[in-house]
CSV table of C-alpha atoms in Angstrom, one decimal:
chain,number,residue,atom,x,y,z
A,1411,UNK,CA,12.4,-11.7,9.6
A,1412,UNK,CA,11.2,-8.1,9.4
A,1413,UNK,CA,8.3,-7.5,7.0
A,1414,UNK,CA,7.0,-4.1,6.0
A,1415,UNK,CA,3.5,-3.6,4.6
A,1416,UNK,CA,2.1,-0.5,3.0
A,1417,UNK,CA,-1.6,0.1,2.6
A,1418,UNK,CA,-3.2,1.1,0.2
A,1419,UNK,CA,-1.1,-0.1,-2.8
A,1420,UNK,CA,-2.5,2.8,-4.8
A,1421,UNK,CA,-4.5,5.9,-4.0
A,1422,UNK,CA,-6.1,8.6,-6.1
A,1423,UNK,CA,-7.3,11.8,-4.6
A,1424,UNK,CA,-8.5,15.2,-5.9
A,1425,UNK,CA,-6.2,18.1,-5.5
A,1426,UNK,CA,-6.4,19.9,-2.2
A,1427,UNK,CA,-7.3,16.9,-0.1
A,1428,UNK,CA,-5.5,15.8,3.0
A,1429,UNK,CA,-4.4,12.2,2.9
A,1430,UNK,CA,-2.8,9.5,5.0
A,1431,UNK,CA,-0.5,6.7,3.9
A,1432,UNK,CA,0.0,3.7,6.2
A,1433,UNK,CA,3.0,1.5,7.0
A,1434,UNK,CA,3.2,-1.4,9.3
A,1435,UNK,CA,6.2,-3.5,10.4
A,1436,UNK,CA,6.4,-6.8,12.2
A,1437,UNK,CA,9.4,-6.4,14.4
A,1438,UNK,CA,9.4,-3.3,16.7
A,1439,UNK,CA,13.1,-3.6,17.4
A,1440,UNK,CA,14.2,-0.8,15.0
A,1441,UNK,CA,16.7,2.0,14.9
A,1442,UNK,CA,14.6,4.3,12.8
A,1443,UNK,CA,12.0,4.6,10.0
A,1444,UNK,CA,12.3,6.5,6.8
A,1445,UNK,CA,9.7,7.7,4.3
A,1446,UNK,CA,10.9,8.0,0.7
A,1447,UNK,CA,9.4,9.4,-2.5
A,1448,UNK,CA,10.1,7.7,-5.9
A,1449,UNK,CA,9.1,9.3,-9.2
A,1450,UNK,CA,8.8,7.0,-12.2
A,1451,UNK,CA,12.2,5.8,-13.5
A,1452,UNK,CA,14.0,7.7,-10.7
A,1453,UNK,CA,15.8,6.9,-7.5
A,1454,UNK,CA,14.6,7.5,-4.0
A,1455,UNK,CA,14.3,10.9,-2.3
A,1456,UNK,CA,14.3,10.8,1.5
A,1457,UNK,CA,11.3,12.8,2.9
A,1458,UNK,CA,11.4,12.2,6.6
A,1459,UNK,CA,13.5,10.1,9.1
A,1460,UNK,CA,12.1,9.2,12.5
A,1461,UNK,CA,14.4,7.9,15.2
A,1462,UNK,CA,13.1,5.1,17.4
A,1463,UNK,CA,12.9,7.4,20.3
A,1464,UNK,CA,10.7,10.0,18.4
A,1465,UNK,CA,7.0,10.1,17.9
A,1466,UNK,CA,6.8,12.3,14.8
A,1467,UNK,CA,8.6,14.4,12.3
A,1468,UNK,CA,7.4,17.3,10.2
A,1469,UNK,CA,8.6,18.9,7.0
A,1470,UNK,CA,6.4,21.4,5.3
A,1471,UNK,CA,3.1,19.8,4.4
A,1472,UNK,CA,4.4,16.4,5.5
A,1473,UNK,CA,4.0,14.8,8.9
A,1474,UNK,CA,5.2,11.3,9.8
A,1475,UNK,CA,4.3,9.6,13.0
A,1476,UNK,CA,5.8,6.5,14.6
A,1477,UNK,CA,4.2,4.1,17.1
A,1478,UNK,CA,7.0,1.6,17.5
A,1479,UNK,CA,5.2,-0.6,20.0
A,1480,UNK,CA,2.4,-1.3,17.7
A,1481,UNK,CA,4.6,-1.4,14.6
A,1482,UNK,CA,2.9,1.4,12.7
A,1483,UNK,CA,3.8,4.6,11.0
A,1484,UNK,CA,1.7,7.1,9.0
A,1485,UNK,CA,2.6,9.7,6.5
A,1486,UNK,CA,0.2,12.6,6.5
A,1487,UNK,CA,0.2,14.9,3.4
A,1488,UNK,CA,-1.8,18.2,3.8
A,1489,UNK,CA,-3.4,20.0,0.9
A,1490,UNK,CA,-2.2,17.6,-1.7
A,1491,UNK,CA,-1.0,18.9,-5.1
A,1492,UNK,CA,-0.5,17.2,-8.5
A,1493,UNK,CA,3.2,17.4,-8.0
A,1494,UNK,CA,2.8,15.1,-5.0
A,1495,UNK,CA,2.0,12.3,-7.4
A,1496,UNK,CA,4.6,9.6,-7.0
A,1497,UNK,CA,5.2,6.3,-5.2
A,1498,UNK,CA,5.8,6.6,-1.4
A,1499,UNK,CA,8.0,4.0,0.2
A,1500,UNK,CA,8.4,3.2,3.9
A,1501,UNK,CA,11.6,1.6,5.2
A,1502,UNK,CA,12.7,0.5,8.6
A,1503,UNK,CA,16.2,0.0,9.8
A,1504,UNK,CA,16.0,-3.1,11.9
A,1505,UNK,CA,18.2,-3.5,15.0
A,1506,UNK,CA,20.1,-6.6,14.2
A,1507,UNK,CA,23.3,-6.3,16.0
A,1508,UNK,CA,26.7,-5.1,15.0
A,1509,UNK,CA,27.6,-4.9,11.3
A,1510,UNK,CA,24.1,-4.8,9.7
A,1511,UNK,CA,22.5,-1.6,8.6
A,1512,UNK,CA,20.2,-2.7,5.9
A,1513,UNK,CA,16.9,-1.0,5.3
A,1514,UNK,CA,13.8,-3.2,4.9
A,1515,UNK,CA,11.3,-1.6,2.5
A,1516,UNK,CA,7.6,-1.9,1.8
A,1517,UNK,CA,6.3,-2.2,-1.7
A,1518,UNK,CA,5.1,1.4,-1.7
A,1519,UNK,CA,1.9,3.3,-2.2
A,1520,UNK,CA,1.3,4.8,-5.6
A,1521,UNK,CA,-0.3,8.2,-5.2
A,1522,UNK,CA,-2.1,10.1,-7.9
A,1523,UNK,CA,-3.4,13.6,-7.2
A,1524,UNK,CA,-5.9,14.7,-9.8
A,1525,UNK,CA,-6.0,18.4,-10.7
B,1002,UNK,CA,29.3,18.1,-3.1
B,1003,UNK,CA,26.7,16.5,-5.4
B,1004,UNK,CA,24.5,13.6,-4.5
B,1005,UNK,CA,25.1,9.9,-5.1
B,1006,UNK,CA,25.7,9.2,-8.8
B,1007,UNK,CA,25.4,5.9,-10.7
B,1008,UNK,CA,26.6,4.9,-14.1
B,1009,UNK,CA,25.4,3.8,-16.5
B,1010,UNK,CA,21.7,4.9,-16.1
B,1011,UNK,CA,20.6,2.1,-18.4
B,1012,UNK,CA,22.4,-1.1,-19.3
B,1013,UNK,CA,21.1,-3.7,-21.8
B,1014,UNK,CA,23.0,-7.0,-22.0
B,1015,UNK,CA,22.6,-10.4,-23.3
B,1016,UNK,CA,22.1,-13.5,-21.1
B,1017,UNK,CA,25.4,-14.9,-20.0
B,1018,UNK,CA,27.4,-11.7,-20.3
B,1019,UNK,CA,29.3,-9.9,-17.5
B,1020,UNK,CA,28.3,-6.4,-16.3
B,1021,UNK,CA,29.7,-3.8,-14.0
B,1022,UNK,CA,27.6,-1.1,-12.3
B,1023,UNK,CA,29.3,1.9,-10.7
B,1024,UNK,CA,28.4,4.0,-7.8
B,1025,UNK,CA,30.0,7.3,-6.6
B,1026,UNK,CA,28.8,8.2,-3.1
B,1027,UNK,CA,28.5,11.6,-1.6
B,1028,UNK,CA,31.9,12.9,-0.7
B,1029,UNK,CA,32.9,12.2,2.9
B,1030,UNK,CA,30.3,9.4,3.3
B,1031,UNK,CA,32.0,6.3,4.8
B,1032,UNK,CA,29.1,3.8,4.4
B,1033,UNK,CA,27.8,2.6,1.0
B,1034,UNK,CA,24.9,0.3,0.3
B,1035,UNK,CA,23.6,-1.6,-2.8
B,1036,UNK,CA,19.9,-2.5,-3.2
B,1037,UNK,CA,18.0,-4.1,-6.0
B,1038,UNK,CA,14.4,-3.1,-7.0
B,1039,UNK,CA,12.3,-5.4,-9.1
B,1040,UNK,CA,9.2,-4.1,-10.9
B,1041,UNK,CA,6.4,-3.3,-8.4
B,1042,UNK,CA,8.6,-4.2,-5.4
B,1043,UNK,CA,10.4,-2.2,-2.8
B,1044,UNK,CA,14.2,-2.2,-2.9
B,1045,UNK,CA,15.9,-5.2,-1.4
B,1046,UNK,CA,19.3,-5.0,0.4
B,1047,UNK,CA,22.3,-6.6,-1.3
B,1048,UNK,CA,25.5,-5.5,0.4
B,1049,UNK,CA,26.9,-2.8,2.7
B,1050,UNK,CA,30.4,-1.4,2.9
B,1051,UNK,CA,32.0,0.5,5.8
B,1052,UNK,CA,35.1,2.0,4.3
B,1053,UNK,CA,36.8,-0.5,2.0
B,1054,UNK,CA,35.4,-3.7,3.6
B,1055,UNK,CA,32.0,-5.4,3.0
B,1056,UNK,CA,30.5,-5.4,6.4
B,1057,UNK,CA,27.4,-7.3,5.4
B,1058,UNK,CA,26.9,-9.1,2.1
B,1059,UNK,CA,24.0,-11.3,3.3
B,1060,UNK,CA,21.7,-9.9,0.6
B,1061,UNK,CA,23.7,-11.0,-2.4
B,1062,UNK,CA,21.6,-13.7,-4.2
B,1063,UNK,CA,24.4,-16.0,-5.3
B,1064,UNK,CA,28.1,-16.1,-6.1
B,1065,UNK,CA,27.5,-14.5,-9.5
B,1066,UNK,CA,27.2,-11.2,-7.7
B,1067,UNK,CA,30.2,-9.4,-6.3
B,1068,UNK,CA,31.0,-5.9,-5.2
B,1069,UNK,CA,34.1,-4.0,-4.4
B,1070,UNK,CA,35.1,-0.6,-2.9
B,1071,UNK,CA,38.9,-0.7,-3.1
B,1072,UNK,CA,39.6,2.9,-2.0
B,1073,UNK,CA,36.7,3.5,0.3
B,1074,UNK,CA,34.9,5.7,-2.1
B,1075,UNK,CA,33.6,4.5,-5.5
B,1076,UNK,CA,32.0,1.0,-5.5
B,1077,UNK,CA,31.5,-1.4,-8.4
B,1078,UNK,CA,28.8,-4.1,-8.4
B,1079,UNK,CA,29.8,-6.9,-10.7
B,1080,UNK,CA,27.4,-9.6,-12.1
B,1081,UNK,CA,28.8,-12.6,-13.9
B,1082,UNK,CA,26.9,-14.8,-16.3
B,1083,UNK,CA,23.8,-12.6,-16.2
B,1084,UNK,CA,20.4,-14.2,-16.2
B,1085,UNK,CA,17.0,-12.7,-17.3
B,1086,UNK,CA,16.0,-12.7,-13.6
B,1087,UNK,CA,18.8,-10.2,-12.8
B,1088,UNK,CA,16.8,-7.6,-14.7
B,1089,UNK,CA,16.0,-4.8,-12.2
B,1090,UNK,CA,16.9,-1.4,-11.0
B,1091,UNK,CA,20.1,-1.4,-9.0
B,1092,UNK,CA,20.2,1.4,-6.4
B,1093,UNK,CA,23.2,2.7,-4.5
B,1094,UNK,CA,23.0,4.7,-1.3
B,1095,UNK,CA,25.5,6.3,1.0
B,1096,UNK,CA,25.5,7.7,4.5
B,1097,UNK,CA,27.9,9.8,6.5
B,1098,UNK,CA,28.6,6.8,8.9
B,1099,UNK,CA,26.8,3.7,9.8
B,1100,UNK,CA,24.8,4.0,13.0
B,1101,UNK,CA,21.5,5.0,14.5
B,1102,UNK,CA,21.5,8.4,12.8
B,1103,UNK,CA,22.5,7.0,9.4
B,1104,UNK,CA,20.1,8.6,6.9
B,1105,UNK,CA,20.8,6.9,3.6
B,1106,UNK,CA,20.9,9.0,0.5
B,1107,UNK,CA,20.1,7.2,-2.7
B,1108,UNK,CA,21.3,7.6,-6.3
B,1109,UNK,CA,19.1,7.5,-9.4
B,1110,UNK,CA,19.8,3.8,-10.0
B,1111,UNK,CA,21.0,1.7,-12.9
B,1112,UNK,CA,18.2,-0.1,-14.9
B,1113,UNK,CA,19.7,-3.4,-16.0
B,1114,UNK,CA,17.9,-5.4,-18.7
B,1115,UNK,CA,19.1,-8.9,-19.5
B,1116,UNK,CA,17.7,-10.1,-22.9
């Protein structure tokens, strides 16, 4: 059974710092990996999706990398801002044959950026 | 058009009652997914529809949970004889199709509280 772990569970940084969030998964047979942002009491906003054949994706100040063979992904946030404060979730789309397209999520990293 | 919408945003019900949660996917998306997120946890897969049929319902916890999508668009998650343990945020997502490129777009969720 696929398991996704996110470290750290919570992170507090001063504004302007660069930071890295980590995600690991136990089964490397995946279609893709997504990073999401969740604000308190809200749904999920997709940040980046990396296909299994890709090594990284970039969007603005965000860069996500994927090392499928080692079961790891990182989300790099440059020049953090207070508005980046949220919970960041990593999810993998396991390859499990025809008919199954469920995402498996980690528990998230709660990020606080201090002004 | 607009993103995934879910109604109601909040639902409080008494133990033993029946509830229905509604999801309107993004127009043109053929795949629809239901997830459940308990406090402090990542979302967990419940069921996935491709068109009108439930392609994978392996995440439904027991037979009190049922979901339909009769016309291949709007979906309703139905919970019978609710229990306090059913309290969670129920998230709906949709994607253009189900496959390797299937980025899932999430709605804001319905927060269910069973008293």
